[in-house]
Amino acid sequence: AAGHLAGAVAAVAATWRLRSGAFPRLIHLVGPSGCGKTTFAAGLPGIDARVSLDDLRSARGSRSDQRANADVLREGLRRLDSALAAGPATVVWDATSLGRHQRSLVDAVAHRRDALITQVVVLATDDELTGRNAERTHPVPPEVLAAQLRRFDPPYPGQAHRTWYVGAGGTVDDADGTLDGSER
């Protein structure tokens, strides 16, 4: 509670409305291009909305056009806010989110909406990424992928309510902060 609670009574009062489980949830995907974020998210049950920065770029004319990234990000954050505000929805944020600053912008929206944040770190080796990238419908240039790998600063437990680590098989191989074993 970031120093805002003075004891158990204050904690009970502050969290009472959340006890029903009727609060929004954010599934925040994290990982370089081609690691399997979108594929993993497609297999999740109960998703009410998905915000994809690639889809927003495509709607502007070109998925690979990075010139309007600031506008695309603003629109994505606006859509995320609207989806989380709509009620107890589960929303997927589908973008690389390679660094803490990128993730903090998304998580700030989720915090304002009292959403449960699950950061999903999708892991793949450099060789797996290179191979997958070559087979993608929309491959990124090799130098862009290399730059993403240099910049990648994955989140660690404690930077979100929950952190899931998805391995090469596309399943959650490790988790921190799960509410119970059935949450995966």
PDB file of C-alpha atoms in Angstrom:
ATOM      1  CA  ALA A   1       0.000   0.000   0.000  1.00  0.00           C
ATOM      2  CA  ALA A   2       3.049   2.232  -0.483  1.00  0.00           C
ATOM      3  CA  GLY A   3       2.984   3.609   3.090  1.00  0.00           C
ATOM      4  CA  HIS A   4      -0.677   4.616   3.014  1.00  0.00           C
ATOM      5  CA  LEU A   5      -1.914   2.022   5.517  1.00  0.00           C
ATOM      6  CA  ALA A   6      -1.233   2.157   9.228  1.00  0.00           C
ATOM      7  CA  GLY A   7      -2.412  -1.324  10.180  1.00  0.00           C
ATOM      8  CA  ALA A   8      -4.642  -4.302   9.489  1.00  0.00           C
ATOM      9  CA  VAL A   9      -7.877  -2.379  10.068  1.00  0.00           C
ATOM     10  CA  ALA A  10      -6.893   0.209   7.465  1.00  0.00           C
ATOM     11  CA  ALA A  11      -5.917  -2.562   5.032  1.00  0.00           C
ATOM     12  CA  VAL A  12      -9.298  -4.281   5.431  1.00  0.00           C
ATOM     13  CA  ALA A  13     -11.109  -0.996   4.832  1.00  0.00           C
ATOM     14  CA  ALA A  14      -8.972  -0.096   1.803  1.00  0.00           C
ATOM     15  CA  THR A  15      -9.448  -3.458   0.107  1.00  0.00           C
ATOM     16  CA  TRP A  16     -13.017  -4.324   1.040  1.00  0.00           C
ATOM     17  CA  ARG A  17     -14.509  -3.463  -2.356  1.00  0.00           C
ATOM     18  CA  LEU A  18     -11.945  -5.664  -4.105  1.00  0.00           C
ATOM     19  CA  ARG A  19     -12.768  -8.822  -2.158  1.00  0.00           C
ATOM     20  CA  SER A  20     -15.505  -9.892  -4.575  1.00  0.00           C
ATOM     21  CA  GLY A  21     -12.919 -10.246  -7.340  1.00  0.00           C
ATOM     22  CA  ALA A  22     -14.942  -7.842  -9.494  1.00  0.00           C
ATOM     23  CA  PHE A  23     -12.036  -5.664 -10.552  1.00  0.00           C
ATOM     24  CA  PRO A  24     -10.308  -5.188 -13.898  1.00  0.00           C
ATOM     25  CA  ARG A  25      -7.280  -7.276 -14.807  1.00  0.00           C
ATOM     26  CA  LEU A  26      -4.389  -6.389 -17.074  1.00  0.00           C
ATOM     27  CA  ILE A  27      -2.323  -9.066 -18.784  1.00  0.00           C
ATOM     28  CA  HIS A  28       0.800  -7.100 -19.750  1.00  0.00           C
ATOM     29  CA  LEU A  29       2.891  -9.004 -22.311  1.00  0.00           C
ATOM     30  CA  VAL A  30       6.656  -8.452 -22.255  1.00  0.00           C
ATOM     31  CA  GLY A  31       9.316  -9.654 -24.680  1.00  0.00           C
ATOM     32  CA  PRO A  32      11.111  -8.948 -27.953  1.00  0.00           C
ATOM     33  CA  SER A  33       9.489  -9.340 -31.356  1.00  0.00           C
ATOM     34  CA  GLY A  34       8.780 -12.936 -32.291  1.00  0.00           C
ATOM     35  CA  CYS A  35       9.075 -14.424 -28.796  1.00  0.00           C
ATOM     36  CA  GLY A  36       5.451 -15.648 -28.812  1.00  0.00           C
ATOM     37  CA  LYS A  37       3.522 -12.940 -26.929  1.00  0.00           C
ATOM     38  CA  THR A  38       0.549 -12.787 -29.296  1.00  0.00           C
ATOM     39  CA  THR A  39       0.409 -16.575 -29.654  1.00  0.00           C
ATOM     40  CA  PHE A  40       0.411 -17.012 -25.876  1.00  0.00           C
ATOM     41  CA  ALA A  41      -2.320 -14.403 -25.406  1.00  0.00           C
ATOM     42  CA  ALA A  42      -4.487 -16.023 -28.091  1.00  0.00           C
ATOM     43  CA  GLY A  43      -4.693 -19.138 -25.916  1.00  0.00           C
ATOM     44  CA  LEU A  44      -5.819 -17.327 -22.762  1.00  0.00           C
ATOM     45  CA  PRO A  45      -9.457 -17.828 -21.787  1.00  0.00           C
ATOM     46  CA  GLY A  46     -11.719 -14.991 -20.691  1.00  0.00           C
ATOM     47  CA  ILE A  47     -10.056 -12.090 -22.478  1.00  0.00           C
ATOM     48  CA  ASP A  48     -12.477  -9.193 -22.955  1.00  0.00           C
ATOM     49  CA  ALA A  49     -10.238  -6.793 -24.896  1.00  0.00           C
ATOM     50  CA  ARG A  50      -6.817  -6.699 -26.514  1.00  0.00           C
ATOM     51  CA  VAL A  51      -4.748  -3.598 -27.225  1.00  0.00           C
ATOM     52  CA  SER A  52      -2.042  -4.268 -29.812  1.00  0.00           C
ATOM     53  CA  LEU A  53       0.324  -1.511 -30.890  1.00  0.00           C
ATOM     54  CA  ASP A  54       1.091  -3.462 -34.092  1.00  0.00           C
ATOM     55  CA  ASP A  55      -2.629  -3.491 -34.924  1.00  0.00           C
ATOM     56  CA  LEU A  56      -2.869   0.252 -34.264  1.00  0.00           C
ATOM     57  CA  ARG A  57       0.103   0.875 -36.585  1.00  0.00           C
ATOM     58  CA  SER A  58      -1.527  -1.337 -39.243  1.00  0.00           C
ATOM     59  CA  ALA A  59      -4.727   0.704 -38.987  1.00  0.00           C
ATOM     60  CA  ARG A  60      -2.631   3.813 -39.720  1.00  0.00           C
ATOM     61  CA  GLY A  61      -1.275   2.223 -42.895  1.00  0.00           C
ATOM     62  CA  SER A  62       1.787   0.151 -42.002  1.00  0.00           C
ATOM     63  CA  ARG A  63       2.584  -2.173 -39.125  1.00  0.00           C
ATOM     64  CA  SER A  64       6.308  -1.484 -39.555  1.00  0.00           C
ATOM     65  CA  ASP A  65       6.014   2.328 -39.689  1.00  0.00           C
ATOM     66  CA  GLN A  66       7.513   3.532 -36.411  1.00  0.00           C
ATOM     67  CA  ARG A  67       7.334   7.267 -37.193  1.00  0.00           C
ATOM     68  CA  ALA A  68       4.042   7.801 -35.358  1.00  0.00           C
ATOM     69  CA  ASN A  69       4.918   5.717 -32.300  1.00  0.00           C
ATOM     70  CA  ALA A  70       4.022   8.508 -29.859  1.00  0.00           C
ATOM     71  CA  ASP A  71       0.527   8.829 -31.369  1.00  0.00           C
ATOM     72  CA  VAL A  72       0.107   5.048 -31.511  1.00  0.00           C
ATOM     73  CA  LEU A  73       1.119   4.728 -27.858  1.00  0.00           C
ATOM     74  CA  ARG A  74      -1.296   7.498 -26.789  1.00  0.00           C
ATOM     75  CA  GLU A  75      -4.140   5.802 -28.647  1.00  0.00           C
ATOM     76  CA  GLY A  76      -3.220   2.434 -27.133  1.00  0.00           C
ATOM     77  CA  LEU A  77      -3.175   3.874 -23.613  1.00  0.00           C
ATOM     78  CA  ARG A  78      -6.525   5.569 -24.250  1.00  0.00           C
ATOM     79  CA  ARG A  79      -8.035   2.264 -25.404  1.00  0.00           C
ATOM     80  CA  LEU A  80      -6.539   0.463 -22.412  1.00  0.00           C
ATOM     81  CA  ASP A  81      -8.027   3.014 -20.037  1.00  0.00           C
ATOM     82  CA  SER A  82     -11.465   2.699 -21.659  1.00  0.00           C
ATOM     83  CA  ALA A  83     -11.381  -1.099 -21.547  1.00  0.00           C
ATOM     84  CA  LEU A  84     -10.320  -1.201 -17.878  1.00  0.00           C
ATOM     85  CA  ALA A  85     -12.892   1.453 -16.948  1.00  0.00           C
ATOM     86  CA  ALA A  86     -15.698  -0.607 -18.480  1.00  0.00           C
ATOM     87  CA  GLY A  87     -15.808  -2.865 -15.436  1.00  0.00           C
ATOM     88  CA  PRO A  88     -14.292  -6.122 -14.297  1.00  0.00           C
ATOM     89  CA  ALA A  89     -12.777  -6.895 -17.701  1.00  0.00           C
ATOM     90  CA  THR A  90      -9.567  -8.744 -18.514  1.00  0.00           C
ATOM     91  CA  VAL A  91      -7.490  -6.757 -21.002  1.00  0.00           C
ATOM     92  CA  VAL A  92      -4.303  -7.840 -22.804  1.00  0.00           C
ATOM     93  CA  TRP A  93      -1.617  -5.245 -23.637  1.00  0.00           C
ATOM     94  CA  ASP A  94       0.252  -6.683 -26.619  1.00  0.00           C
ATOM     95  CA  ALA A  95       3.516  -4.820 -27.265  1.00  0.00           C
ATOM     96  CA  THR A  96       7.187  -5.487 -26.619  1.00  0.00           C
ATOM     97  CA  SER A  97       7.339  -3.430 -23.376  1.00  0.00           C
ATOM     98  CA  LEU A  98      11.080  -4.050 -23.313  1.00  0.00           C
ATOM     99  CA  GLY A  99      12.030  -1.586 -20.580  1.00  0.00           C
ATOM    100  CA  ARG A 100      10.767  -0.464 -17.218  1.00  0.00           C
ATOM    101  CA  HIS A 101       9.778   2.979 -18.544  1.00  0.00           C
ATOM    102  CA  GLN A 102       7.602   1.486 -21.312  1.00  0.00           C
ATOM    103  CA  ARG A 103       5.908  -0.796 -18.797  1.00  0.00           C
ATOM    104  CA  SER A 104       5.403   2.020 -16.294  1.00  0.00           C
ATOM    105  CA  LEU A 105       3.202   3.979 -18.730  1.00  0.00           C
ATOM    106  CA  VAL A 106       0.878   1.008 -19.178  1.00  0.00           C
ATOM    107  CA  ASP A 107       0.914   0.049 -15.517  1.00  0.00           C
ATOM    108  CA  ALA A 108       0.071   3.628 -14.469  1.00  0.00           C
ATOM    109  CA  VAL A 109      -3.201   3.356 -16.413  1.00  0.00           C
ATOM    110  CA  ALA A 110      -3.922   0.005 -14.742  1.00  0.00           C
ATOM    111  CA  HIS A 111      -3.139   1.402 -11.278  1.00  0.00           C
ATOM    112  CA  ARG A 112      -5.560   4.306 -11.830  1.00  0.00           C
ATOM    113  CA  ARG A 113      -8.267   1.730 -12.589  1.00  0.00           C
ATOM    114  CA  ASP A 114      -7.325  -0.498  -9.610  1.00  0.00           C
ATOM    115  CA  ALA A 115      -6.543  -3.347 -11.987  1.00  0.00           C
ATOM    116  CA  LEU A 116      -4.702  -6.513 -11.037  1.00  0.00           C
ATOM    117  CA  ILE A 117      -1.518  -6.432 -13.126  1.00  0.00           C
ATOM    118  CA  THR A 118       0.027  -9.634 -14.413  1.00  0.00           C
ATOM    119  CA  GLN A 119       3.243  -9.124 -16.346  1.00  0.00           C
ATOM    120  CA  VAL A 120       3.834 -12.053 -18.699  1.00  0.00           C
ATOM    121  CA  VAL A 121       7.495 -12.372 -19.640  1.00  0.00           C
ATOM    122  CA  VAL A 122       7.799 -14.523 -22.750  1.00  0.00           C
ATOM    123  CA  LEU A 123      11.274 -16.023 -22.910  1.00  0.00           C
ATOM    124  CA  ALA A 124      13.104 -17.374 -25.952  1.00  0.00           C
ATOM    125  CA  THR A 125      16.751 -17.862 -26.808  1.00  0.00           C
ATOM    126  CA  ASP A 126      18.458 -15.661 -29.390  1.00  0.00           C
ATOM    127  CA  ASP A 127      18.520 -18.620 -31.816  1.00  0.00           C
ATOM    128  CA  GLU A 128      14.775 -19.265 -31.313  1.00  0.00           C
ATOM    129  CA  LEU A 129      13.997 -15.585 -31.912  1.00  0.00           C
ATOM    130  CA  THR A 130      16.117 -15.453 -35.056  1.00  0.00           C
ATOM    131  CA  GLY A 131      14.451 -18.598 -36.435  1.00  0.00           C
ATOM    132  CA  ARG A 132      10.928 -17.462 -35.564  1.00  0.00           C
ATOM    133  CA  ASN A 133      11.563 -14.006 -36.989  1.00  0.00           C
ATOM    134  CA  ALA A 134      12.543 -15.485 -40.354  1.00  0.00           C
ATOM    135  CA  GLU A 135       9.221 -17.391 -40.497  1.00  0.00           C
ATOM    136  CA  ARG A 136       6.946 -14.530 -39.337  1.00  0.00           C
ATOM    137  CA  THR A 137       4.413 -12.909 -41.629  1.00  0.00           C
ATOM    138  CA  HIS A 138       5.842  -9.550 -40.521  1.00  0.00           C
ATOM    139  CA  PRO A 139       9.528 -10.134 -39.710  1.00  0.00           C
ATOM    140  CA  VAL A 140      11.508  -7.322 -38.137  1.00  0.00           C
ATOM    141  CA  PRO A 141      14.882  -6.467 -39.643  1.00  0.00           C
ATOM    142  CA  PRO A 142      17.689  -8.450 -37.955  1.00  0.00           C
ATOM    143  CA  GLU A 143      19.325  -5.241 -36.697  1.00  0.00           C
ATOM    144  CA  VAL A 144      16.044  -4.181 -35.034  1.00  0.00           C
ATOM    145  CA  LEU A 145      15.744  -7.553 -33.298  1.00  0.00           C
ATOM    146  CA  ALA A 146      19.372  -7.307 -32.153  1.00  0.00           C
ATOM    147  CA  ALA A 147      18.698  -3.814 -30.760  1.00  0.00           C
ATOM    148  CA  GLN A 148      15.620  -5.094 -28.924  1.00  0.00           C
ATOM    149  CA  LEU A 149      17.668  -7.853 -27.305  1.00  0.00           C
ATOM    150  CA  ARG A 150      20.282  -5.324 -26.145  1.00  0.00           C
ATOM    151  CA  ARG A 151      17.557  -3.087 -24.634  1.00  0.00           C
ATOM    152  CA  PHE A 152      15.487  -5.876 -23.069  1.00  0.00           C
ATOM    153  CA  ASP A 153      15.223  -5.333 -19.318  1.00  0.00           C
ATOM    154  CA  PRO A 154      12.697  -7.916 -18.117  1.00  0.00           C
ATOM    155  CA  PRO A 155      10.513  -7.217 -15.101  1.00  0.00           C
ATOM    156  CA  TYR A 156      11.140  -9.005 -11.853  1.00  0.00           C
ATOM    157  CA  PRO A 157       8.772 -10.189  -9.149  1.00  0.00           C
ATOM    158  CA  GLY A 158       7.392  -7.246  -7.218  1.00  0.00           C
ATOM    159  CA  GLN A 159       7.152  -4.913 -10.223  1.00  0.00           C
ATOM    160  CA  ALA A 160       3.566  -6.112 -10.784  1.00  0.00           C
ATOM    161  CA  HIS A 161       0.994  -7.953  -8.689  1.00  0.00           C
ATOM    162  CA  ARG A 162       1.926 -11.156 -10.499  1.00  0.00           C
ATOM    163  CA  THR A 163       4.667 -12.168 -12.898  1.00  0.00           C
ATOM    164  CA  TRP A 164       4.428 -15.177 -15.179  1.00  0.00           C
ATOM    165  CA  TYR A 165       7.413 -16.558 -17.068  1.00  0.00           C
ATOM    166  CA  VAL A 166       6.445 -18.304 -20.312  1.00  0.00           C
ATOM    167  CA  GLY A 167       8.991 -20.736 -21.706  1.00  0.00           C
ATOM    168  CA  ALA A 168       9.726 -22.009 -25.192  1.00  0.00           C
ATOM    169  CA  GLY A 169       6.766 -24.402 -25.032  1.00  0.00           C
ATOM    170  CA  GLY A 170       4.340 -21.492 -24.746  1.00  0.00           C
ATOM    171  CA  THR A 171       3.202 -22.318 -21.220  1.00  0.00           C
ATOM    172  CA  VAL A 172       3.711 -20.611 -17.876  1.00  0.00           C
ATOM    173  CA  ASP A 173       6.812 -22.355 -16.541  1.00  0.00           C
ATOM    174  CA  ASP A 174       7.252 -20.230 -13.410  1.00  0.00           C
ATOM    175  CA  ALA A 175       5.147 -17.669 -11.579  1.00  0.00           C
ATOM    176  CA  ASP A 176       5.462 -15.184  -8.772  1.00  0.00           C
ATOM    177  CA  GLY A 177       2.558 -13.628  -6.902  1.00  0.00           C
ATOM    178  CA  THR A 178      -0.174 -15.997  -8.044  1.00  0.00           C
ATOM    179  CA  LEU A 179      -3.395 -15.740  -6.107  1.00  0.00           C
ATOM    180  CA  ASP A 180      -3.652 -19.524  -6.181  1.00  0.00           C
ATOM    181  CA  GLY A 181      -2.511 -22.362  -8.428  1.00  0.00           C
ATOM    182  CA  SER A 182      -5.554 -22.110 -10.697  1.00  0.00           C
ATOM    183  CA  GLU A 183      -4.776 -18.554 -11.827  1.00  0.00           C
ATOM    184  CA  ARG A 184      -2.523 -19.662 -14.705  1.00  0.00           C
TER     185      ARG A 184
END
